[in-house]
Short mmCIF file of C-alpha atoms and ligand atoms in Angstrom, two decimals:
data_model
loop_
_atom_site.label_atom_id
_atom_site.label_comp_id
_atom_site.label_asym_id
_atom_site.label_seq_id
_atom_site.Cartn_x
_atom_site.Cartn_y
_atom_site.Cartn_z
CA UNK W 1 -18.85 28.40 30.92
CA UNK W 2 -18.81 28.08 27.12
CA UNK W 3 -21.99 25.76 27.49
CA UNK W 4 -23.73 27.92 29.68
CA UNK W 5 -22.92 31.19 27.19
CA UNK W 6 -24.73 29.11 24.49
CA UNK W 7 -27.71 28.24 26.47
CA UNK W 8 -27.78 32.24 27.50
CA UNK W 9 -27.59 33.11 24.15
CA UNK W 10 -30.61 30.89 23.01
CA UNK W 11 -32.83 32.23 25.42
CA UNK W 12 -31.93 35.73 24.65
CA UNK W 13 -32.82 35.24 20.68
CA UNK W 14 -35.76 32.97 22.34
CA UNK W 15 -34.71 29.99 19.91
CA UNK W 16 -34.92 26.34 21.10
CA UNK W 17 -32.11 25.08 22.09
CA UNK W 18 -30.12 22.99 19.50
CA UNK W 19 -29.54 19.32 19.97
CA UNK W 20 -25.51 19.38 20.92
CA UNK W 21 -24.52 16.25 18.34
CA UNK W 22 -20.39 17.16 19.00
CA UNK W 23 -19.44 19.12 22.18
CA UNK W 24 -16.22 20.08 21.17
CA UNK W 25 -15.82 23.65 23.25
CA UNK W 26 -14.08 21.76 26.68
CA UNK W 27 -11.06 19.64 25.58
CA UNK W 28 -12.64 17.11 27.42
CA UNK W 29 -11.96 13.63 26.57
CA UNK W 30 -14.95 11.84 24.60
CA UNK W 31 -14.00 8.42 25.38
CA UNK W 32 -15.01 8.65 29.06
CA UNK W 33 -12.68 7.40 32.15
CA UNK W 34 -10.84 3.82 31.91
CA UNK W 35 -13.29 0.92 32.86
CA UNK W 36 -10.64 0.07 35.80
CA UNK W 37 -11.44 3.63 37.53
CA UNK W 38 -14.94 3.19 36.95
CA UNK W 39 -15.04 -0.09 38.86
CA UNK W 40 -12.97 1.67 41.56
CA UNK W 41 -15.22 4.75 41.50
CA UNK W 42 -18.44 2.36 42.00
CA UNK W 43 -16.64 0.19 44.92
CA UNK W 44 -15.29 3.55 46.28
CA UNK W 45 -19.13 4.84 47.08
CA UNK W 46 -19.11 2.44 49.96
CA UNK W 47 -16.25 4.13 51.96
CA UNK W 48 -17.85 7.24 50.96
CA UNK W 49 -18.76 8.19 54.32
CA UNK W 50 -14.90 8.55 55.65
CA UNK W 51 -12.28 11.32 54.99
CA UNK W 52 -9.85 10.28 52.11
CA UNK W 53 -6.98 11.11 54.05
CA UNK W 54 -5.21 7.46 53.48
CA UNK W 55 -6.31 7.89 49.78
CA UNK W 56 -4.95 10.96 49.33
CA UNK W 57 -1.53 9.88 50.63
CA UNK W 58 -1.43 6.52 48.33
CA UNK W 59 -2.13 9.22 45.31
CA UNK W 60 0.60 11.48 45.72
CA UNK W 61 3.27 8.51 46.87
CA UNK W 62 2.29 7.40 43.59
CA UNK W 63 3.01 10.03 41.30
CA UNK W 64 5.64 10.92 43.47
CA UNK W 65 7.33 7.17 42.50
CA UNK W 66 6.70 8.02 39.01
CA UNK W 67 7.82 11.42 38.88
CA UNK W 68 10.84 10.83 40.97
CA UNK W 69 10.38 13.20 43.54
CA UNK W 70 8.61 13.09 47.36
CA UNK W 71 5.06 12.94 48.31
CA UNK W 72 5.91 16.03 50.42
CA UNK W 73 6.25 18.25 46.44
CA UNK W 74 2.52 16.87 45.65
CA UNK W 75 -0.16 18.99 46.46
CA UNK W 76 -3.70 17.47 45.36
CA UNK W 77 -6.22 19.58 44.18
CA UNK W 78 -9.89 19.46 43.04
CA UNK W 79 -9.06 19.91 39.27
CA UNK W 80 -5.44 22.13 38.73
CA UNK W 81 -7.81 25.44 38.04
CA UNK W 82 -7.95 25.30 42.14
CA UNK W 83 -4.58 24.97 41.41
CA UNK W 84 -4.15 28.23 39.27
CA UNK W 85 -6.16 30.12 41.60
CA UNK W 86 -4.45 29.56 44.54
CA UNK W 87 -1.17 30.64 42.86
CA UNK W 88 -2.79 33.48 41.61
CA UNK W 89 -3.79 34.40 45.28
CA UNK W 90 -0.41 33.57 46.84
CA UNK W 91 2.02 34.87 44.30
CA UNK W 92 -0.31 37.97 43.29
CA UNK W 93 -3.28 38.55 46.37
CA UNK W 94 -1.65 41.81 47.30
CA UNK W 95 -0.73 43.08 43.89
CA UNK W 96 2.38 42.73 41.73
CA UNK W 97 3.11 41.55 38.21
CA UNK W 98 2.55 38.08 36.11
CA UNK W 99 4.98 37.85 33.01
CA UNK W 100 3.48 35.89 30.42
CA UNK W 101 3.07 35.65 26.81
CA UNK W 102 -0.36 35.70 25.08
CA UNK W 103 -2.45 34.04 24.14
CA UNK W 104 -2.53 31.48 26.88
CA UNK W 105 -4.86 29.73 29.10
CA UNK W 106 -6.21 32.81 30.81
CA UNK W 107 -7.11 31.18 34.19
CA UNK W 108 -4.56 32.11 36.73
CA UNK W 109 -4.06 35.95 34.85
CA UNK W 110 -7.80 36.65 35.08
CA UNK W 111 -7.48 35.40 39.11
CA UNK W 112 -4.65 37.31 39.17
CA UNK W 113 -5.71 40.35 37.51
CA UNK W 114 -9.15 39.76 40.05
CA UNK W 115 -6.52 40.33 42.87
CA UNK W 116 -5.59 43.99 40.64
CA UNK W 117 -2.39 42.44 39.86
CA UNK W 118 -0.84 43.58 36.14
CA UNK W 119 -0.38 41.13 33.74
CA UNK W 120 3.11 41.69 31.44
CA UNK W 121 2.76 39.51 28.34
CA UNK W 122 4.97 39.41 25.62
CA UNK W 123 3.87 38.73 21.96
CA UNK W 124 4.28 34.92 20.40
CA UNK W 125 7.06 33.97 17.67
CA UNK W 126 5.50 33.52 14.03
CA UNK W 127 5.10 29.68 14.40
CA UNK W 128 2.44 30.67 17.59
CA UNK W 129 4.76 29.45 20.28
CA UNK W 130 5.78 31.11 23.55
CA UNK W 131 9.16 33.64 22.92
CA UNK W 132 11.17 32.63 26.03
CA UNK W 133 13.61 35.23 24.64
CA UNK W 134 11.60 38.07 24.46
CA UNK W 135 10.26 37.04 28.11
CA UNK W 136 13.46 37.38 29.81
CA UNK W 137 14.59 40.45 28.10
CA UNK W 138 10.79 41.70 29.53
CA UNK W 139 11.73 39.91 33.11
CA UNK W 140 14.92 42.27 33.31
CA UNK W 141 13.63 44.97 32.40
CA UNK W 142 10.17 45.22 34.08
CA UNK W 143 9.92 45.52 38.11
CA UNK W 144 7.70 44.04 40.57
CA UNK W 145 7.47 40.59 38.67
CA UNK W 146 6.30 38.28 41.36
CA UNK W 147 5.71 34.85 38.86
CA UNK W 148 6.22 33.74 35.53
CA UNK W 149 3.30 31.69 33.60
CA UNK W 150 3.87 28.89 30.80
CA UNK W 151 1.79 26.68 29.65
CA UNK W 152 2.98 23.71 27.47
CA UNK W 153 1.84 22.37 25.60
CA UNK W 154 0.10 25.75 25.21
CA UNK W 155 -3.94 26.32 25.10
CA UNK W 156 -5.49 27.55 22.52
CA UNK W 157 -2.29 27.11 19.87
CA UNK W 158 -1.66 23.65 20.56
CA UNK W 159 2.28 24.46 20.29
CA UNK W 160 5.33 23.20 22.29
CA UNK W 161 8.36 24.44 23.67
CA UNK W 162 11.37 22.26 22.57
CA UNK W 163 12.26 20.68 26.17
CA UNK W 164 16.21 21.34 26.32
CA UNK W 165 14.72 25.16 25.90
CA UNK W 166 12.12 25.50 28.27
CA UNK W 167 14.32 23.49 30.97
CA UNK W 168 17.17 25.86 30.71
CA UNK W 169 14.44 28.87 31.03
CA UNK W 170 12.74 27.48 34.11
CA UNK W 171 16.57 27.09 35.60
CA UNK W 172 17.87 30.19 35.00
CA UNK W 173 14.57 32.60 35.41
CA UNK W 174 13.31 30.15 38.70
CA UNK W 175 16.84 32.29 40.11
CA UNK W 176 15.17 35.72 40.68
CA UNK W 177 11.06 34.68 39.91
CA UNK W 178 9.34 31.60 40.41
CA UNK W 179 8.16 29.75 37.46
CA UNK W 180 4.79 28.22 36.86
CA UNK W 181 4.36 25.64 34.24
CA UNK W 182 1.01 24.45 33.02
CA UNK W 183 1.28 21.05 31.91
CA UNK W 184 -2.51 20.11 31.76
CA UNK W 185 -1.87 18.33 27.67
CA UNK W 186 1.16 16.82 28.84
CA UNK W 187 0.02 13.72 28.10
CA UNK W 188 -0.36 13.66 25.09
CA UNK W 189 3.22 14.10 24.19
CA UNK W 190 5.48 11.44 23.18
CA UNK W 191 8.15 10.94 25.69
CA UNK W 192 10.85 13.23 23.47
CA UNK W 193 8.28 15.90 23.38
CA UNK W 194 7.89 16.06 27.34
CA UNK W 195 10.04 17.91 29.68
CA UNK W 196 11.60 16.74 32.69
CA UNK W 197 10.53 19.49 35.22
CA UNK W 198 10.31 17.57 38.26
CA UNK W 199 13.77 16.99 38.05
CA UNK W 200 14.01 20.64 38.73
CA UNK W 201 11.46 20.19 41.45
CA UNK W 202 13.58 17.25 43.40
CA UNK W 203 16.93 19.77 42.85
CA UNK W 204 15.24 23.02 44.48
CA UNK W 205 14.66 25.06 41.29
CA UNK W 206 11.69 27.42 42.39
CA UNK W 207 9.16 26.32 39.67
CA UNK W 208 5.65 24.75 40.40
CA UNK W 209 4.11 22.52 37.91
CA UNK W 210 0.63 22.16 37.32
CA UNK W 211 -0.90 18.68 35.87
CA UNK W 212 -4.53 17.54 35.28
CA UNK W 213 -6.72 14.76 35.43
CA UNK W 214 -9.40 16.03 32.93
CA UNK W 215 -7.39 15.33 29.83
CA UNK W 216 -5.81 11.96 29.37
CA UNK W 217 -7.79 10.49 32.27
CA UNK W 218 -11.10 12.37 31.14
CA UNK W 219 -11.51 13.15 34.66
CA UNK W 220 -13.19 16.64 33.86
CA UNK W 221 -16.26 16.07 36.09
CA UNK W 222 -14.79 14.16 38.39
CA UNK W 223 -12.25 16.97 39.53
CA UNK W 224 -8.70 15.75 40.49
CA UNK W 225 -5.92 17.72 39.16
CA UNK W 226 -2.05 18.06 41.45
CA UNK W 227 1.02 20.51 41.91
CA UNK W 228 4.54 19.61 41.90
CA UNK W 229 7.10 22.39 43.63
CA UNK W 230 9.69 22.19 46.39
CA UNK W 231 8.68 20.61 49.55
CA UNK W 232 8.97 24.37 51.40
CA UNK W 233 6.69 25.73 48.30
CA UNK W 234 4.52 22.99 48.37
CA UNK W 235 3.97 24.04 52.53
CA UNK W 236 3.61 27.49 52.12
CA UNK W 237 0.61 27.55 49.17
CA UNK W 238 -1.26 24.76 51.09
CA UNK W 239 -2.20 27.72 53.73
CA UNK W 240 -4.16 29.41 50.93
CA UNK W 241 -5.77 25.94 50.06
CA UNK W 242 -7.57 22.62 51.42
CA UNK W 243 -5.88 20.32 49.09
CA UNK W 244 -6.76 16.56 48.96
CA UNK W 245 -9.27 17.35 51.63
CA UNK W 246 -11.68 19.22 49.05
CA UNK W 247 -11.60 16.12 47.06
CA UNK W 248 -14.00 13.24 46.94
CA UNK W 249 -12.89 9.19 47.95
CA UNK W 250 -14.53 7.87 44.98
CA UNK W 251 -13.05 10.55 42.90
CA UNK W 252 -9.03 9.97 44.41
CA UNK W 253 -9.90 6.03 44.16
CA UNK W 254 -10.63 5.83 40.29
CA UNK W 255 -7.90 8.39 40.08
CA UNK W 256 -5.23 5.83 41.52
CA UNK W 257 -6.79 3.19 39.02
CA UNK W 258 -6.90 5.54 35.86
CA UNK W 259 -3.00 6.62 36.91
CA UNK W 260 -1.85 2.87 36.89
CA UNK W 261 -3.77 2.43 33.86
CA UNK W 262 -1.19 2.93 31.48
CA UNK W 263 -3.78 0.76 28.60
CA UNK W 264 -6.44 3.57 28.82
CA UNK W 265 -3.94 6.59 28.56
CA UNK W 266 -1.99 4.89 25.36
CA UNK W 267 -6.02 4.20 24.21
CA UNK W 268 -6.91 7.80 24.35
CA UNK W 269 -3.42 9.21 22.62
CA UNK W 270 -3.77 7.06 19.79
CA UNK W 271 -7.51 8.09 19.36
CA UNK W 272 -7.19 11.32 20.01
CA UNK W 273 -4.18 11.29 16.87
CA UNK W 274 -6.16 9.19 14.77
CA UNK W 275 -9.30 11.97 15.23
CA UNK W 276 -6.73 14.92 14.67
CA UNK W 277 -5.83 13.47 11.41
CA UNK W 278 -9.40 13.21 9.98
CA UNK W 279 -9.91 16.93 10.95
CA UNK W 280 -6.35 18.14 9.38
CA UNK W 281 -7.28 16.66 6.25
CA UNK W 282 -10.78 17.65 6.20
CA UNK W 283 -9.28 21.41 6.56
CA UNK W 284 -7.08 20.83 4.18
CA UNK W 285 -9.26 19.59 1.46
CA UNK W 286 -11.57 22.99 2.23
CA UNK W 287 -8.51 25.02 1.93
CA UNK W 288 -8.08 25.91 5.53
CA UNK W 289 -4.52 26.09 7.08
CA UNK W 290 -4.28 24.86 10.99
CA UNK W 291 -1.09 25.60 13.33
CA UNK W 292 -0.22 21.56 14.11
CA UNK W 293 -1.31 20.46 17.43
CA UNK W 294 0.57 18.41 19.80
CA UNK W 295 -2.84 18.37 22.29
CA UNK W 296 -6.69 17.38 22.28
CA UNK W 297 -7.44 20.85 20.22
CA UNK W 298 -6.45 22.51 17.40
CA UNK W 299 -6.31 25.90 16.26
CA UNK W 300 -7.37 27.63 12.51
CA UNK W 301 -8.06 30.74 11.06
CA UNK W 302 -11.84 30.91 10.25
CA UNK W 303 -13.14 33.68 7.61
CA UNK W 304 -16.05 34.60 9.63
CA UNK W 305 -17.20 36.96 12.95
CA UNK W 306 -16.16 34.51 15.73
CA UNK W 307 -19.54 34.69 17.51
CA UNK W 308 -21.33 34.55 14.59
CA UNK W 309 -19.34 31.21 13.50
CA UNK W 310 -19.76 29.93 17.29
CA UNK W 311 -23.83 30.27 16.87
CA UNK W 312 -23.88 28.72 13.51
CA UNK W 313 -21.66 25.65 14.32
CA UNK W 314 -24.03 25.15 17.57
CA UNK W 315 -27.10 25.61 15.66
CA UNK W 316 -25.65 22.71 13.63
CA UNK W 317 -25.31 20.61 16.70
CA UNK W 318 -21.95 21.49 17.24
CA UNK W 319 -19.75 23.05 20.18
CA UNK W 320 -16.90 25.29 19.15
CA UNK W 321 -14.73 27.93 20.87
CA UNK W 322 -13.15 31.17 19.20
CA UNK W 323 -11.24 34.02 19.65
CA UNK W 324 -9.38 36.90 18.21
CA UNK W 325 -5.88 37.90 18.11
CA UNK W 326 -3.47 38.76 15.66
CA UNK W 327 -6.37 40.30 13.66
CA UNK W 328 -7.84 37.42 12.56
CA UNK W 329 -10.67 35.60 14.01
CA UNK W 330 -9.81 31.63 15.03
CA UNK W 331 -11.60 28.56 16.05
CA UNK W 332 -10.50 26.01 18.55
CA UNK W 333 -12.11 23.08 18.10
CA UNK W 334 -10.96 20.31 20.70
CA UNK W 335 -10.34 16.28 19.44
CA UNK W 336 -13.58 14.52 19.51
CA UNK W 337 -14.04 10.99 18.27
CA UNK W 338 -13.03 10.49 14.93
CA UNK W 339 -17.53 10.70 14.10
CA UNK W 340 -17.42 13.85 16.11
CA UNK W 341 -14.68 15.04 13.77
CA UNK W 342 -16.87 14.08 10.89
CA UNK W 343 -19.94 15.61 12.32
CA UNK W 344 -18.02 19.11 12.86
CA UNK W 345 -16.58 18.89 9.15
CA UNK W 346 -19.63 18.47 7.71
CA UNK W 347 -21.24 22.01 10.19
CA UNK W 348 -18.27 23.59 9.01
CA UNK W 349 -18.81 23.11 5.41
CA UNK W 350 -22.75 23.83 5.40
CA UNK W 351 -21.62 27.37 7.97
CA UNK W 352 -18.76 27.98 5.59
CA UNK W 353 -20.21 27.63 1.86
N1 LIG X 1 -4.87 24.42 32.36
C1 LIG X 1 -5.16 24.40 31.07
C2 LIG X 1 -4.11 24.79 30.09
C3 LIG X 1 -6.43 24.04 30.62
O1 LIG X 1 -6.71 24.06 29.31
C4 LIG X 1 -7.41 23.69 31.58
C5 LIG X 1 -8.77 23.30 31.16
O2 LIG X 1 -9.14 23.21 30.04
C6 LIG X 1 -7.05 23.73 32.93
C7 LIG X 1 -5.77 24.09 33.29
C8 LIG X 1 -8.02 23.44 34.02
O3 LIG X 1 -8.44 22.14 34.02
P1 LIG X 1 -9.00 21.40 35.31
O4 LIG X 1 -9.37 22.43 36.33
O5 LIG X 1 -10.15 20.64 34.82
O6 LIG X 1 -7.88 20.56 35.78
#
């Protein structure tokens, strides 16, 4: 979308379109997928011409042996925005109320709001993180709440919830609303950082969890994303959606391969740090402050019109994304490589000076 805006915004000022040096508007991953699920995409294009119904079962008794739950709580999806949509449709499709807290990942509340359901947010603590406090004082005191959206680590801030916190949230609001949590950066926590929600899954809790493919596994044009809820949940959305049947055989093949390939994922983490760093202290030195990132983006405070800052980065051959709140005009800029990270610097310095 963000790509497409830039190439609609080119022709309308009739300028050339600039040569796109660091495309850092997606959160995509820039190291590509792991060799071993590109050699089990390629061998995957010769069964290409059958349903992946045994695929798609191998996938989710996989993640279901790593996440200790039952293949019967995994729903596949094409991507988790399929995901997001269809729990827009089934929570919110005839009206009702999201409670939230902004700003978020706006996919599911703009599906939602599509459906003319009302999205409640509350505003977010000083340190840019989601006020589960202020969200269940809202919860009791607003009606017609039909589901609760997190998402953590949170897009565009980059923040966390502490995990003993957010667990005890999800358990006591998942009582009277159901909870979804987006956990598309998940990955790139380190294991004290993560949450154990499908725990909560496997004991009933009513909270569905959303995880992606495009991030750690850089499967963002591939399209593989899953849902974790309880079993009866789980049953219940899949009448609003195809599931693994929407998604390709090569795609689900490479996807088993990336999931096992635990070399890759710790690849792409350390990277991904590694690139962060260079950008913190090229900010810093330029006297820019950043909130701190626990994802593939980071958020800043820029000192320019967003869409005027947008234009010049991509004139300089590089991809940003902004937006405004609080007053102030921000950048998110996702984690290239650590050149890409260099390359953006050195557009932000010439758009800046
Ligand atoms: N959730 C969050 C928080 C995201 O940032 C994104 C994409 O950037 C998505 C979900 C959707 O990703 P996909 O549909 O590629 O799985």
């Amino acid at each position: 979308r963000q790509e497409q805006a830039f190439v609609n915004e080119f022709a309308r000022l009739g300028e050339d379109l600039p040569v796109l040096r660091a495309r850092l508007f997606a959160n995509e991953n820039p190291h590509g997928i792991s060799p071993k699920a590109r050699e089990a995409l390629i061998k995957a294009i010769d069964v290409g011409n059958r349903y992946a119904f045994r695929e798609g079962a191998m996938l989710r008794e996989m993640i279901a042996g790593k996440e200790g739950i039952k293949p019967e709580n995994i729903l596949l999806c094409a991507g988790s925005s399929e995901l997001l949509m269809t729990a827009a449709l089934f929570f919110t499709g005839r009206g009702g109320k999201i409670l939230t807290s902004r700003p978020t990942y706006d996919d599911l509340l703009d599906c939602a709001s599509a459906f003319k359901a009302e999205i409640v947010s509350v505003p977010q603590t000083k340190e840019h993180r989601y006020d589960l406090n202020a969200m269940k004082a809202k919860l009791a005191s607003t009606e017609g709440i039909k589901l609760v959206y997190i998402c953590n680590p949170n897009n565009p801030t980059g923040t966390i919830l502490p995990p003993d916190e957010l667990t005890a949230f999800c358990k006591e609001v998942s009582q009277t609303v159901p909870v979804f949590v987006d956990e598309a950066y998940i990955d790139f926590l380190a294991p004290a950082d993560r949450p154990n929600l499908a725990k909560l899954v496997t004991e009933g809790y009513n909270v569905i969890l959303a995880r992606t493919f495009s991030k750690i596994h850089g499967f963002a044009g591939l399209r593989l994303g899953y849902g974790m809820a309880p079993a009866k949940l789980v049953k219940e959305i899949s009448a609003y959606n195809r599931g693994e049947y929407e998604i390709s055989v090569t795609t689900i093949t490479a996807g088993m391969a990336s999931y096992n390939d635990q070399d890759w994922q710790n690849f792409c983490r350390t990277e991904n740090a590694k690139a962060r760093e260079v950008l913190y202290k090229g900010l810093q030195q330029l006297g820019y402050e950043y909130v701190p990132s626990y994802t593939n983006f980071v958020l800043f405070p820029i000192r320019m019109k967003t869409k005027t800052f947008e234009n010049q980065m991509f004139r300089n051959g590089v991809g940003t994304q902004t937006r405004d709140f609080d007053n102030q005009p921000w950048c998110r800029v996702s984690i290239g490589t650590v050149d890409e990270m260099n390359i953006f610097l050195d557009a932000f310095k010439k758009v800046t000076s």
